[in-house]
mmCIF file of C-alpha atoms and ligand atoms in Angstrom:
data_model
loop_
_atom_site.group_PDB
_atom_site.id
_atom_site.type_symbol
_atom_site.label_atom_id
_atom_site.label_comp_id
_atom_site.label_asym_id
_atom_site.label_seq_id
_atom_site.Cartn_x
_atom_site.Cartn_y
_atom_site.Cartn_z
ATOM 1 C CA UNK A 1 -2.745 17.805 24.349
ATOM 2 C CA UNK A 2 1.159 17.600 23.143
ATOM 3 C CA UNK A 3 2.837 20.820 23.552
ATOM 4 C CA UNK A 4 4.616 21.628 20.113
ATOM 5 C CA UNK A 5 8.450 21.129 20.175
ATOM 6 C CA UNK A 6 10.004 22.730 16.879
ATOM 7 C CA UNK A 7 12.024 20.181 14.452
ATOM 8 C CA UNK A 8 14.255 23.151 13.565
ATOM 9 C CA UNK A 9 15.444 23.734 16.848
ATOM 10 C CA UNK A 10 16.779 20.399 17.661
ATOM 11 C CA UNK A 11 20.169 18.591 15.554
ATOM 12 C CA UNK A 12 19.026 15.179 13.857
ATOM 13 C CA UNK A 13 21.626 13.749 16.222
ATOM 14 C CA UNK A 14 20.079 14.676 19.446
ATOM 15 C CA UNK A 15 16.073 13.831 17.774
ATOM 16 C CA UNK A 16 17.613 10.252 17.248
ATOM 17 C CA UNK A 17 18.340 9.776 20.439
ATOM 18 C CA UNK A 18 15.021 11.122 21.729
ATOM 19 C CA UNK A 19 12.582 7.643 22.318
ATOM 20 C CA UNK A 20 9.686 7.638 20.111
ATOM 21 C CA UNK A 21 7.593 9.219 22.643
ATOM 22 C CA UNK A 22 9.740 12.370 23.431
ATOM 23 C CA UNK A 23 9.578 12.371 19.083
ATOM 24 C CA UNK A 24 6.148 13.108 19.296
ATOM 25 C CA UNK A 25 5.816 16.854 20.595
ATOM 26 C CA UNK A 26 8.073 17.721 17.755
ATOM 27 C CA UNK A 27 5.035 16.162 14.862
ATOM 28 C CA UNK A 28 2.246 18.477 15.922
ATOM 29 C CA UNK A 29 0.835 21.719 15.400
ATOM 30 C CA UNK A 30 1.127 24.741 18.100
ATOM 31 C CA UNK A 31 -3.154 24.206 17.885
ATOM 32 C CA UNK A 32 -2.697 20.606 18.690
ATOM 33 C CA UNK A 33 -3.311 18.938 14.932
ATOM 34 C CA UNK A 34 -0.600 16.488 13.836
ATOM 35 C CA UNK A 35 1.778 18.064 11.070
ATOM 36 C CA UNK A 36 4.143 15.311 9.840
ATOM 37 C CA UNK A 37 2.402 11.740 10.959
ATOM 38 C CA UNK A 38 5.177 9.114 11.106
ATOM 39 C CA UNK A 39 4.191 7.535 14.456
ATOM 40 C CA UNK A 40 1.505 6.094 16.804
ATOM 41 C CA UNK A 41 2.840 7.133 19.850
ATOM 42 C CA UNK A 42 2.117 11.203 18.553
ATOM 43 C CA UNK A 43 -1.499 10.169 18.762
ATOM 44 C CA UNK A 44 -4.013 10.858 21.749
ATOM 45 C CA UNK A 45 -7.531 9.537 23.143
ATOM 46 C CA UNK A 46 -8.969 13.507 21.951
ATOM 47 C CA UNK A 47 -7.215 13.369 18.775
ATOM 48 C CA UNK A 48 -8.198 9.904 17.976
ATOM 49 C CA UNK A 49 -12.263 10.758 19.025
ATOM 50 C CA UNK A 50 -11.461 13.766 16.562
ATOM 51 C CA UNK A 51 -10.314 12.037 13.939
ATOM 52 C CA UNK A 52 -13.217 9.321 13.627
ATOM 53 C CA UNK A 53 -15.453 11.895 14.087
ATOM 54 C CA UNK A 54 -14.872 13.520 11.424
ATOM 55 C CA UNK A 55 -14.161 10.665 8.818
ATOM 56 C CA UNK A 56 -17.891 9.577 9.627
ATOM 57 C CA UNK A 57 -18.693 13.238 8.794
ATOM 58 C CA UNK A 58 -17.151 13.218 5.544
ATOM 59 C CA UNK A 59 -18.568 9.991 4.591
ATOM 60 C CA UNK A 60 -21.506 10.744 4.931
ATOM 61 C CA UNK A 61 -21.325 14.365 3.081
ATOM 62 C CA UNK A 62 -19.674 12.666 0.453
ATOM 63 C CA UNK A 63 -23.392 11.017 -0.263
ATOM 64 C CA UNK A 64 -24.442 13.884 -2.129
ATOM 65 C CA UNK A 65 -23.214 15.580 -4.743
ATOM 66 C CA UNK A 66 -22.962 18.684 -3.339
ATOM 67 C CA UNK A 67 -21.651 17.127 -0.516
ATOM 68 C CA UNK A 68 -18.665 16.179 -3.041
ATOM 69 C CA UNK A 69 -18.344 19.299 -4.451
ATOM 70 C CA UNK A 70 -17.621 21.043 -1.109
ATOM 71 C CA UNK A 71 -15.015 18.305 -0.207
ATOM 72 C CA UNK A 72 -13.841 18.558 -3.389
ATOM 73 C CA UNK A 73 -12.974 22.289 -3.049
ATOM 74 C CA UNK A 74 -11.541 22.509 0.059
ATOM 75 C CA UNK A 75 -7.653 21.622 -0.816
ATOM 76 C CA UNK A 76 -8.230 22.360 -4.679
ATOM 77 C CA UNK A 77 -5.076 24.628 -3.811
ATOM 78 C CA UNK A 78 -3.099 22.165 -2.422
ATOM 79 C CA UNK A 79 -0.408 19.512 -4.114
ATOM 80 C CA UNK A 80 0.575 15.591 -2.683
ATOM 81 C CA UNK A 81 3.430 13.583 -4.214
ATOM 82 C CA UNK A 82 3.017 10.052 -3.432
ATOM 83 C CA UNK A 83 6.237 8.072 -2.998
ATOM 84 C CA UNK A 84 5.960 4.520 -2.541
ATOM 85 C CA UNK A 85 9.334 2.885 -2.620
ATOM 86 C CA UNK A 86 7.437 -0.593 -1.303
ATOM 87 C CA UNK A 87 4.225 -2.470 -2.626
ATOM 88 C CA UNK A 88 1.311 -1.529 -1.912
ATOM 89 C CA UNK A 89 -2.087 -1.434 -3.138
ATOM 90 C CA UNK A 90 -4.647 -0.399 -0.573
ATOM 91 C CA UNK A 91 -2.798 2.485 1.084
ATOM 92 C CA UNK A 92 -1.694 3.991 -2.104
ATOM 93 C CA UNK A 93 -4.996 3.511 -3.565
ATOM 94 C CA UNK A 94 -6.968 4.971 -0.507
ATOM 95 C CA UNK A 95 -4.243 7.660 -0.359
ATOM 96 C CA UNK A 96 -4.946 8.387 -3.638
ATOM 97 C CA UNK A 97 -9.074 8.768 -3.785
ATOM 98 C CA UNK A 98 -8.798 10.484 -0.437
ATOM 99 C CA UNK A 99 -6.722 13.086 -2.011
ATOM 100 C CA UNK A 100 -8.893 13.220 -4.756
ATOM 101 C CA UNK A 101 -12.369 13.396 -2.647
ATOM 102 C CA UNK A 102 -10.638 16.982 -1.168
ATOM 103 C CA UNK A 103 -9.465 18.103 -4.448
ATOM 104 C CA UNK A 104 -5.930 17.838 -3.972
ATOM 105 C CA UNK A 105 -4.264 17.282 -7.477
ATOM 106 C CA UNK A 106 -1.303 14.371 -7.033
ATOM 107 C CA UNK A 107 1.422 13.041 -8.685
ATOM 108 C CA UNK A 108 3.474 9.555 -7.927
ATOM 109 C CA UNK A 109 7.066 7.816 -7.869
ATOM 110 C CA UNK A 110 6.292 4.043 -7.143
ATOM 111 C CA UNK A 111 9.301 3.114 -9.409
ATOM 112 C CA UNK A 112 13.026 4.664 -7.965
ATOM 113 C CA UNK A 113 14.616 3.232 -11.416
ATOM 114 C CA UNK A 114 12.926 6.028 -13.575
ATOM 115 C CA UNK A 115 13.938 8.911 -10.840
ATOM 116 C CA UNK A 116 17.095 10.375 -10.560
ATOM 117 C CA UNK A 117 18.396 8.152 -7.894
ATOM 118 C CA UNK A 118 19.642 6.219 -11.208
ATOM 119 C CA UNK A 119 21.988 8.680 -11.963
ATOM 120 C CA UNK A 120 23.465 8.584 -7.728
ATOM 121 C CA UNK A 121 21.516 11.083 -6.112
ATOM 122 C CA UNK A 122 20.783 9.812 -2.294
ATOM 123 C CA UNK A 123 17.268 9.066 -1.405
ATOM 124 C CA UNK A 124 17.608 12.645 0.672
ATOM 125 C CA UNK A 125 18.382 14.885 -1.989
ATOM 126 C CA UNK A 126 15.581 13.196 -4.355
ATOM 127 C CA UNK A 127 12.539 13.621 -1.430
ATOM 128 C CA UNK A 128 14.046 17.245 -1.114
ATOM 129 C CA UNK A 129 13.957 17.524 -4.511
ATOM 130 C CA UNK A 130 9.935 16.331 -5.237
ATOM 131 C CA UNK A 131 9.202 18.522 -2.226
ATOM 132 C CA UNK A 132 9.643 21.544 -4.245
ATOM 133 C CA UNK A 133 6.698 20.885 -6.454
ATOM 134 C CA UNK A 134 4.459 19.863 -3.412
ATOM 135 C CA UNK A 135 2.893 20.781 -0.420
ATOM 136 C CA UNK A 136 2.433 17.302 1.395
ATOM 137 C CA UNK A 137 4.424 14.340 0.654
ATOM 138 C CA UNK A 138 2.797 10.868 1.620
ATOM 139 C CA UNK A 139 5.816 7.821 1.740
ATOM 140 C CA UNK A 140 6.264 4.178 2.173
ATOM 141 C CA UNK A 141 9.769 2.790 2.475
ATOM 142 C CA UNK A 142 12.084 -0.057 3.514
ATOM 143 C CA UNK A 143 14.403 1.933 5.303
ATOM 144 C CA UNK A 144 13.111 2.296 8.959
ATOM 145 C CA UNK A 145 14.020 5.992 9.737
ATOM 146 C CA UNK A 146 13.769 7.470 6.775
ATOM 147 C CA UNK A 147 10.497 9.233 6.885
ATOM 148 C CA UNK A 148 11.642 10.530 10.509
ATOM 149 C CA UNK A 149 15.049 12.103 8.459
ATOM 150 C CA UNK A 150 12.825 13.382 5.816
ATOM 151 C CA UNK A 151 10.788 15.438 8.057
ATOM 152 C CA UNK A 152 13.665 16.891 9.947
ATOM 153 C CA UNK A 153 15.244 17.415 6.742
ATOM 154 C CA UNK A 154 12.376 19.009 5.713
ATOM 155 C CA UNK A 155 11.092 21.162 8.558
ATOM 156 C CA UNK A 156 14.922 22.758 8.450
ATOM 157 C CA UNK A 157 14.351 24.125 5.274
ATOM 158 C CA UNK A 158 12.581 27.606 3.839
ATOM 159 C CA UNK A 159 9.738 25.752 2.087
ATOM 160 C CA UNK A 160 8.525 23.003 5.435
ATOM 161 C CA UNK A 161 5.922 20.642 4.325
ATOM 162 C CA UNK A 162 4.057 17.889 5.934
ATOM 163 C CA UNK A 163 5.169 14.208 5.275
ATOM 164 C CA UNK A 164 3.008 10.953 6.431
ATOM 165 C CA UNK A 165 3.848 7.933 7.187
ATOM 166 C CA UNK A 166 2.536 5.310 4.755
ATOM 167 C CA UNK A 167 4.332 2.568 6.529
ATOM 168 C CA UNK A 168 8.258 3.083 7.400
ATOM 169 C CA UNK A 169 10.272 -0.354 7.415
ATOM 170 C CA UNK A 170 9.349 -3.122 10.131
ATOM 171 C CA UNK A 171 8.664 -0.444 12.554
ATOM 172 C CA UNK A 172 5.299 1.285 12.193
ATOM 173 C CA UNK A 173 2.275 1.939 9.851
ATOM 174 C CA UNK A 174 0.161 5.183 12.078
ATOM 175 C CA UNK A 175 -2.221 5.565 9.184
ATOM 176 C CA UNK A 176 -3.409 1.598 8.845
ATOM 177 C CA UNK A 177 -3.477 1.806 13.037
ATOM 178 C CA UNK A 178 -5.937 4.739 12.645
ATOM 179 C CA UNK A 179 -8.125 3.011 10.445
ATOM 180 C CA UNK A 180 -8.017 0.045 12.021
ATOM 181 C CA UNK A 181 -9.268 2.111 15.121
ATOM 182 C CA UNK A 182 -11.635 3.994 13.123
ATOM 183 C CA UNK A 183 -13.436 0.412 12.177
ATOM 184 C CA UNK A 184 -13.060 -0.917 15.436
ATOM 185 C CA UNK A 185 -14.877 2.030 16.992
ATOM 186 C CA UNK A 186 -17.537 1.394 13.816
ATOM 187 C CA UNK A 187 -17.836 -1.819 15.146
ATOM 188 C CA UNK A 188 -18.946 -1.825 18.458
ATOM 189 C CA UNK A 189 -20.623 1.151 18.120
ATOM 190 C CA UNK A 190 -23.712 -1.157 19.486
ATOM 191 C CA UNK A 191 -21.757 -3.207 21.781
ATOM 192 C CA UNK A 192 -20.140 -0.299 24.362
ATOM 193 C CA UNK A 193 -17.718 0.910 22.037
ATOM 194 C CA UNK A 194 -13.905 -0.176 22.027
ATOM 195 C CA UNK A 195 -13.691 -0.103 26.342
ATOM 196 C CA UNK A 196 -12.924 -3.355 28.312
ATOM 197 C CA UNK A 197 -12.906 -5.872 24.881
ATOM 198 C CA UNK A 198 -10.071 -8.098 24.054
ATOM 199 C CA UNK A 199 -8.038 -7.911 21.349
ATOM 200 C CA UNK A 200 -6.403 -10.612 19.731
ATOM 201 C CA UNK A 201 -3.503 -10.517 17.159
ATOM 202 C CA UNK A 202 -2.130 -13.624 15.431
ATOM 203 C CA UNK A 203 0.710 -14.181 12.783
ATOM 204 C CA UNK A 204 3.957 -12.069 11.764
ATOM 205 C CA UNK A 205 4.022 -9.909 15.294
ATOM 206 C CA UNK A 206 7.583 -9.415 15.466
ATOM 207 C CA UNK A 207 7.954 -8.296 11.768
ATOM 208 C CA UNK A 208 4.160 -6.640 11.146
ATOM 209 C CA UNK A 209 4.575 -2.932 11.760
ATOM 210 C CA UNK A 210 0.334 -2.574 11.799
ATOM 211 C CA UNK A 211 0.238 -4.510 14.702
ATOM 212 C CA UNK A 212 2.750 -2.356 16.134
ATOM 213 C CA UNK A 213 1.160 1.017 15.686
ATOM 214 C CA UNK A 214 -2.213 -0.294 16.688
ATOM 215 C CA UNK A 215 -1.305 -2.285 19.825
ATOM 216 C CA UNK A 216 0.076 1.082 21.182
ATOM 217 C CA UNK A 217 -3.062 3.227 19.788
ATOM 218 C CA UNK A 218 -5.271 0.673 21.849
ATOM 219 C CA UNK A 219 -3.836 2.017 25.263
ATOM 220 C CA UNK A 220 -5.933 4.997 24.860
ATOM 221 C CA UNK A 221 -8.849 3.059 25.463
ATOM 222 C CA UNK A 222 -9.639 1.970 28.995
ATOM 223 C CA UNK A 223 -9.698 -1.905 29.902
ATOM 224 C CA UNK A 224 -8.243 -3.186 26.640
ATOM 225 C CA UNK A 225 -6.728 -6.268 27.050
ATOM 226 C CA UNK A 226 -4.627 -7.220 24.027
ATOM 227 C CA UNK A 227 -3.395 -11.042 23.330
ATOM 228 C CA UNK A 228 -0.245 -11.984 21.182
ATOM 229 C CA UNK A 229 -0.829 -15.192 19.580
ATOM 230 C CA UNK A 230 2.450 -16.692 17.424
ATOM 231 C CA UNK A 231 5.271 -19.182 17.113
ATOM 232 C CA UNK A 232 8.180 -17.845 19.384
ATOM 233 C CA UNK A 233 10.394 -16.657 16.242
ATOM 234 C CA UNK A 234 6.959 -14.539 15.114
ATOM 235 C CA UNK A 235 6.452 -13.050 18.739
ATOM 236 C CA UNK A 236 5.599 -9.246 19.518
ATOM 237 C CA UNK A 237 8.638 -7.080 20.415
ATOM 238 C CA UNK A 238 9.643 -6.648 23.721
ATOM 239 C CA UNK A 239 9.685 -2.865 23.454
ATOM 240 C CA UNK A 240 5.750 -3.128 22.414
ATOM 241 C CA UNK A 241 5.628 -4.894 26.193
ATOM 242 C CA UNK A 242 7.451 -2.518 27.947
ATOM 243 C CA UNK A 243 5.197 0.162 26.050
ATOM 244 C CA UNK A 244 1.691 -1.863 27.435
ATOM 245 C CA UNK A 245 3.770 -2.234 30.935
ATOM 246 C CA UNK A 246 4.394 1.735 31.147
ATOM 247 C CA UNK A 247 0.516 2.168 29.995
ATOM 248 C CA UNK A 248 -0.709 -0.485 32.226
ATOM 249 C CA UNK A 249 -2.487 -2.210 29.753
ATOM 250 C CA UNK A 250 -2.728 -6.149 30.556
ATOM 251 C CA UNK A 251 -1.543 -8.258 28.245
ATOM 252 C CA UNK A 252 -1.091 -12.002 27.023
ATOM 253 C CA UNK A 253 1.910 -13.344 24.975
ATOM 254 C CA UNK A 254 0.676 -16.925 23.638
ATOM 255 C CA UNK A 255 1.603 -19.966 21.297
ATOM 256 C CA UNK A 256 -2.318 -20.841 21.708
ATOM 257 C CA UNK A 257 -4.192 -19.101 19.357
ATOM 258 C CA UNK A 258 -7.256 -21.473 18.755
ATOM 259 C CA UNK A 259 -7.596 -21.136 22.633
ATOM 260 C CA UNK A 260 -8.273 -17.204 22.738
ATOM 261 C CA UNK A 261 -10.673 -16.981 19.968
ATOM 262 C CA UNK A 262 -14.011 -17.778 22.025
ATOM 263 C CA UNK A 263 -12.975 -14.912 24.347
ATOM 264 C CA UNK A 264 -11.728 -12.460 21.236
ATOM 265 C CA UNK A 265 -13.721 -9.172 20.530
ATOM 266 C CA UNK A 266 -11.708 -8.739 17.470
ATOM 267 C CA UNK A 267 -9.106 -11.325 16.101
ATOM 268 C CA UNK A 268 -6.572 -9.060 13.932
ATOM 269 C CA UNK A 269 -4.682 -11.541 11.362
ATOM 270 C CA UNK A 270 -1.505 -11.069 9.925
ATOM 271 C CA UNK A 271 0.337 -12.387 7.133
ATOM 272 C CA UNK A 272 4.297 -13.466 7.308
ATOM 273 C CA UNK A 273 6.038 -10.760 6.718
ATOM 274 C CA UNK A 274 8.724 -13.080 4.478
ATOM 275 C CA UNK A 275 10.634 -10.066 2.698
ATOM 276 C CA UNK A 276 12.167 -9.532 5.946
ATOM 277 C CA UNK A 277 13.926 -13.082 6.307
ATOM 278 C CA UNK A 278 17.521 -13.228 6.510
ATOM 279 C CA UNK A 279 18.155 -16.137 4.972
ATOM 280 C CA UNK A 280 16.240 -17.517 2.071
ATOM 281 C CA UNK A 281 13.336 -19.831 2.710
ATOM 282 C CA UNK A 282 13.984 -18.823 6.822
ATOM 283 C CA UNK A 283 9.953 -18.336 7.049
ATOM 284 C CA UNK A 284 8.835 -21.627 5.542
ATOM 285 C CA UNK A 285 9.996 -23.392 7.956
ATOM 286 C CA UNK A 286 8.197 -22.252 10.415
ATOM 287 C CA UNK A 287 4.673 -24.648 11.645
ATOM 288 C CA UNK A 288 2.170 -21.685 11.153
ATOM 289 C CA UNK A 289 -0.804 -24.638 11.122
ATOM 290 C CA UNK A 290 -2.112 -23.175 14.179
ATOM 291 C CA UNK A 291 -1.815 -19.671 13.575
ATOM 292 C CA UNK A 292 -4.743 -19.277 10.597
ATOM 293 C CA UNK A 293 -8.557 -18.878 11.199
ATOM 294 C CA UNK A 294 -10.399 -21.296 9.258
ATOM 295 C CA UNK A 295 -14.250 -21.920 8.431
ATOM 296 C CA UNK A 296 -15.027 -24.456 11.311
ATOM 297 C CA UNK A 297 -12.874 -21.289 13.899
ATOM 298 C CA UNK A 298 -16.457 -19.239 12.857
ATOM 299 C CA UNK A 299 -18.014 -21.695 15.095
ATOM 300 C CA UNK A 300 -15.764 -20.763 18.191
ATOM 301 C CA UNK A 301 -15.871 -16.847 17.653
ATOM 302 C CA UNK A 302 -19.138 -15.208 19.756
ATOM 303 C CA UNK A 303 -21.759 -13.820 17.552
ATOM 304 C CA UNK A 304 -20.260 -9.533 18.259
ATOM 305 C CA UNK A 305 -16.666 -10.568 17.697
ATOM 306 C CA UNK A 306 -15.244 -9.420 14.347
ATOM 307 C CA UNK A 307 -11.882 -10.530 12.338
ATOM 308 C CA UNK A 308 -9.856 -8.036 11.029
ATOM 309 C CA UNK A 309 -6.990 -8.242 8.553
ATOM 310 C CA UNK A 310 -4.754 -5.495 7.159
ATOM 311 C CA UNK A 311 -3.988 -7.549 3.981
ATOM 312 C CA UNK A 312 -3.001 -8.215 1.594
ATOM 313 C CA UNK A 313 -4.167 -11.963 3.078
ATOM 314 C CA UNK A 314 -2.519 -15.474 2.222
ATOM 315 C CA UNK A 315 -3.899 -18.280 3.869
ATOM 316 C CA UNK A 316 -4.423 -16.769 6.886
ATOM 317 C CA UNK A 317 -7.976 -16.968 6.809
ATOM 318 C CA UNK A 318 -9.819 -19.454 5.208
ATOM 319 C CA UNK A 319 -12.074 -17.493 2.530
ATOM 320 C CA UNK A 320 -14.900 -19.408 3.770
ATOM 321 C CA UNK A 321 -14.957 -16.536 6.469
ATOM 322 C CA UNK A 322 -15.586 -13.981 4.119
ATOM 323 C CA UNK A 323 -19.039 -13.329 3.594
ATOM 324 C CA UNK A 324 -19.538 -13.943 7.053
ATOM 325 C CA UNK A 325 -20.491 -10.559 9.313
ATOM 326 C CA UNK A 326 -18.179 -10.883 11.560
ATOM 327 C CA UNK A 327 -15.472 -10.434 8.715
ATOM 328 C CA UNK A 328 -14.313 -6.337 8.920
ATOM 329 C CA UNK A 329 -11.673 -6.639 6.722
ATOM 330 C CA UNK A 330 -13.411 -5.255 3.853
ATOM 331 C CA UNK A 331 -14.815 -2.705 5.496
ATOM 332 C CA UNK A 332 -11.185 -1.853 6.991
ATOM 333 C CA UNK A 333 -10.160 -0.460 3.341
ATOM 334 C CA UNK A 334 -12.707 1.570 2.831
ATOM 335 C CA UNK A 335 -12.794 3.242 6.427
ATOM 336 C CA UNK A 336 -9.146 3.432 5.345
ATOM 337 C CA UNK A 337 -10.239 6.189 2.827
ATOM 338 C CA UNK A 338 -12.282 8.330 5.357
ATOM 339 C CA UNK A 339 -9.944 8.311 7.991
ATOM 340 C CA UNK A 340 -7.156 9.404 5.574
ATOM 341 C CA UNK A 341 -9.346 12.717 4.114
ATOM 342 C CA UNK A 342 -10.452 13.212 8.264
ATOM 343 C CA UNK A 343 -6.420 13.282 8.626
ATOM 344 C CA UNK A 344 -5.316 15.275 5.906
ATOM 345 C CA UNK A 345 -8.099 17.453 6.232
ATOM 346 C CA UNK A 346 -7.006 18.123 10.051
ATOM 347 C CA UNK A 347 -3.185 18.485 8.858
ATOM 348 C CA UNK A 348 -4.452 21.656 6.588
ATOM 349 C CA UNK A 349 -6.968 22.851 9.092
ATOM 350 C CA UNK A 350 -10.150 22.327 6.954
ATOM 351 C CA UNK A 351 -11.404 19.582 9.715
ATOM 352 C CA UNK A 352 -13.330 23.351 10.871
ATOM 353 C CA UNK A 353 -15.066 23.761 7.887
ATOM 354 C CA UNK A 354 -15.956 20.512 7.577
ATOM 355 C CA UNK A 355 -17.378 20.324 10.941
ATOM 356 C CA UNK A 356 -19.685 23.379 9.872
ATOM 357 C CA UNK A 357 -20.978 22.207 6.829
ATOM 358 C CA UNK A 358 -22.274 19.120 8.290
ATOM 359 C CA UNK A 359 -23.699 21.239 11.669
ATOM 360 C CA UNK A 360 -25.554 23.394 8.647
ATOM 361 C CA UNK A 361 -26.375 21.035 6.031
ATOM 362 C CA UNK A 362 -26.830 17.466 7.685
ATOM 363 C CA UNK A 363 -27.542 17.820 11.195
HETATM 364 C C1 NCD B 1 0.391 -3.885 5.488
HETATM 365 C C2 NCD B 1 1.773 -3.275 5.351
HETATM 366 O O1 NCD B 1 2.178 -2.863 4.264
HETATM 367 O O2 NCD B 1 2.415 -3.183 6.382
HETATM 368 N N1 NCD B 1 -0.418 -3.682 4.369
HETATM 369 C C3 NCD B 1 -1.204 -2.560 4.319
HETATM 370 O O3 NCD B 1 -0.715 -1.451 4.316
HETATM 371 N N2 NCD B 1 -2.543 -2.738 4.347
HETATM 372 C C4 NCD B 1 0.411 -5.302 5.909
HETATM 373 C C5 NCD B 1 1.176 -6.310 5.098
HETATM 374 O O4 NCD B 1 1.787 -5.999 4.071
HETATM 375 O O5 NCD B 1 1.164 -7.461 5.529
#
């Protein structure tokens, strides 16, 4: 288990230069739950187990109604401000009804041009500001950093509060990695669980912060081998390498990805992550033929394998593949909504009585 570092006891200048790693001591409770989620790395194998755990718990008390009316009351005292500064449809919406499923009420700022920031006030003083009426603040933005400055910000004033990740920049997305885990684990629940399979992720890696978190969630599980399939401009980061290298995970960084798809557990797809390009049109020139899983690839994937997608999807995969078994990426956004109330339900400490009411009432 982390041992808690305090974010009030350290300048912003010196948590900067802290790696992401060292970061994470300073994100969790003194009990071991996280407080402010902004990274994978903050994660652990127990708190992972922990988490899934108790998003299958929920979903299945939320089956009957009095199931949802003892969800529903556990946070009825609680507040969440959702600020979205990107697009987004599936996090903010799963955000949203897991929120509502513990009875937290919520508000939302998805447009900056109604907010004060207008009228000059820095992004800073306007979080600060929203955090007043709050208790947790869940946030999606462009600037990579920002979340991390929020929550120092935050944790070095009188009135802390808890602020999650809902995807920060290119660099990482902890909440879609958890789900993702969460339905991999669902997965091969029949098939070993998520030891020794191969993982294979194709499309945007370079610019894809999902596939960022998640590759580095995956070292928790032994005998993972993860594959990086994509054009040379769309390759994985080198400091996601070094990461696997340090965890001794193995690993594979390809241009073939119609080669590694008969040996794939799970194929994760990506889309190109085009907002990012530098110059305009920089994407479309890039041959991405190869890199989309098509009707006839069905053929190729073994019968227990499963696709996976964050989406939103382009042409990525064919929607031939849809109805097919094999295709999770449905069931990704809803697991997206369980794992979400098992989180903020472990940031407020009601993961306990959870945990007893479905010992009592459902065991
Ligand atoms: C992803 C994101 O925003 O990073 N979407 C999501 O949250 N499900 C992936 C993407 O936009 O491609």
């Amino acid at each position: 288990m982390l041992k808690k570092k305090r974010l009030d006891e350290i300048s912003w200048e010196d948590y900067t230069n802290l790696t992401q790693e060292e970061q994470a001591p300073y994100l969790v409770q003194a009990n071991g739950r996280p407080y402010h989620v902004l990274i994978a790395q903050q994660f652990e194998r127990e708190s992972l187990d922990a988490l899934c755990d108790l998003a299958t718990r929920i979903r299945k008390i939320a089956k009957s109604k009095d199931g949802m009316r003892f969800l529903s009351d556990l946070l009825a005292h609680k507040r969440a401000m959702l600020y979205f500064h990107q697009p987004s449809s599936r996090t903010f919406l799963s955000f949203y009804a897991a929120c509502q499923i513990l009875g937290i009420a919520l508000a939302e700022v998805r447009d900056p041009s109604i907010s004060s920031e207008q009228k000059g006030e820095s992004l800073e003083d306007s979080v600060r500001t929203f955090s007043s009426y709050f208790d947790m603040i869940i946030m999606r933005t462009p600037f990579q950093g920002f979340v991390d400055k929020m929550a120092w910000i935050l944790s070095n004033t009188e009135r802390p509060l808890p602020i999650i990740n809902a995807g920060s920049g290119k660099d990482q997305h902890p909440t879609q990695a958890l789900l993702d885990i969460y339905t991999l684990q669902r997965s091969f629940e029949k098939s070993g669980g998520l030891e020794n399979k191969h993982i294979v992720f194709c499309g945007d890696l370079k610019r894809g912060r999902t596939v960022r978190s998640l590759s580095r969630l995956l070292t928790f599980y032994p005998n993972i081998k993860q594959t990086f399939a994509a054009p040379d401009s769309l390759q994985i980061g080198e400091d996601i390498l070094q990461y696997l290298r340090n965890a001794n995970v193995e690993y594979n960084v390809t241009n073939d990805f119609k080669g590694t798809i008969p040996e794939a557990d799970a194929i994760y797809m990506t889309r190109i992550q085009d907002e990012w390009d530098t110059s305009p049109g920089e994407s479309k020139k890039i041959d991405l033929t190869d890199y989309s899983f098509t009707g006839a690839d069905l053929e190729r994937l073994p019968r227990k394998s499963i696709i996976m997608h964050p989406l939103p999807r382009r042409n990525e995969i064919d929607t031939a593949c849809d109805n097919d078994p094999r295709a999770m990426y449905w069931r990704q956004m809803r697991n997206g909504m369980w794992i979400r109330c098992a989180l903020i339900a472990t940031i407020f400490g009601r993961d306990v009585a959870i945990n007893n009411y479905y010992t009592l009432n459902l065991k």
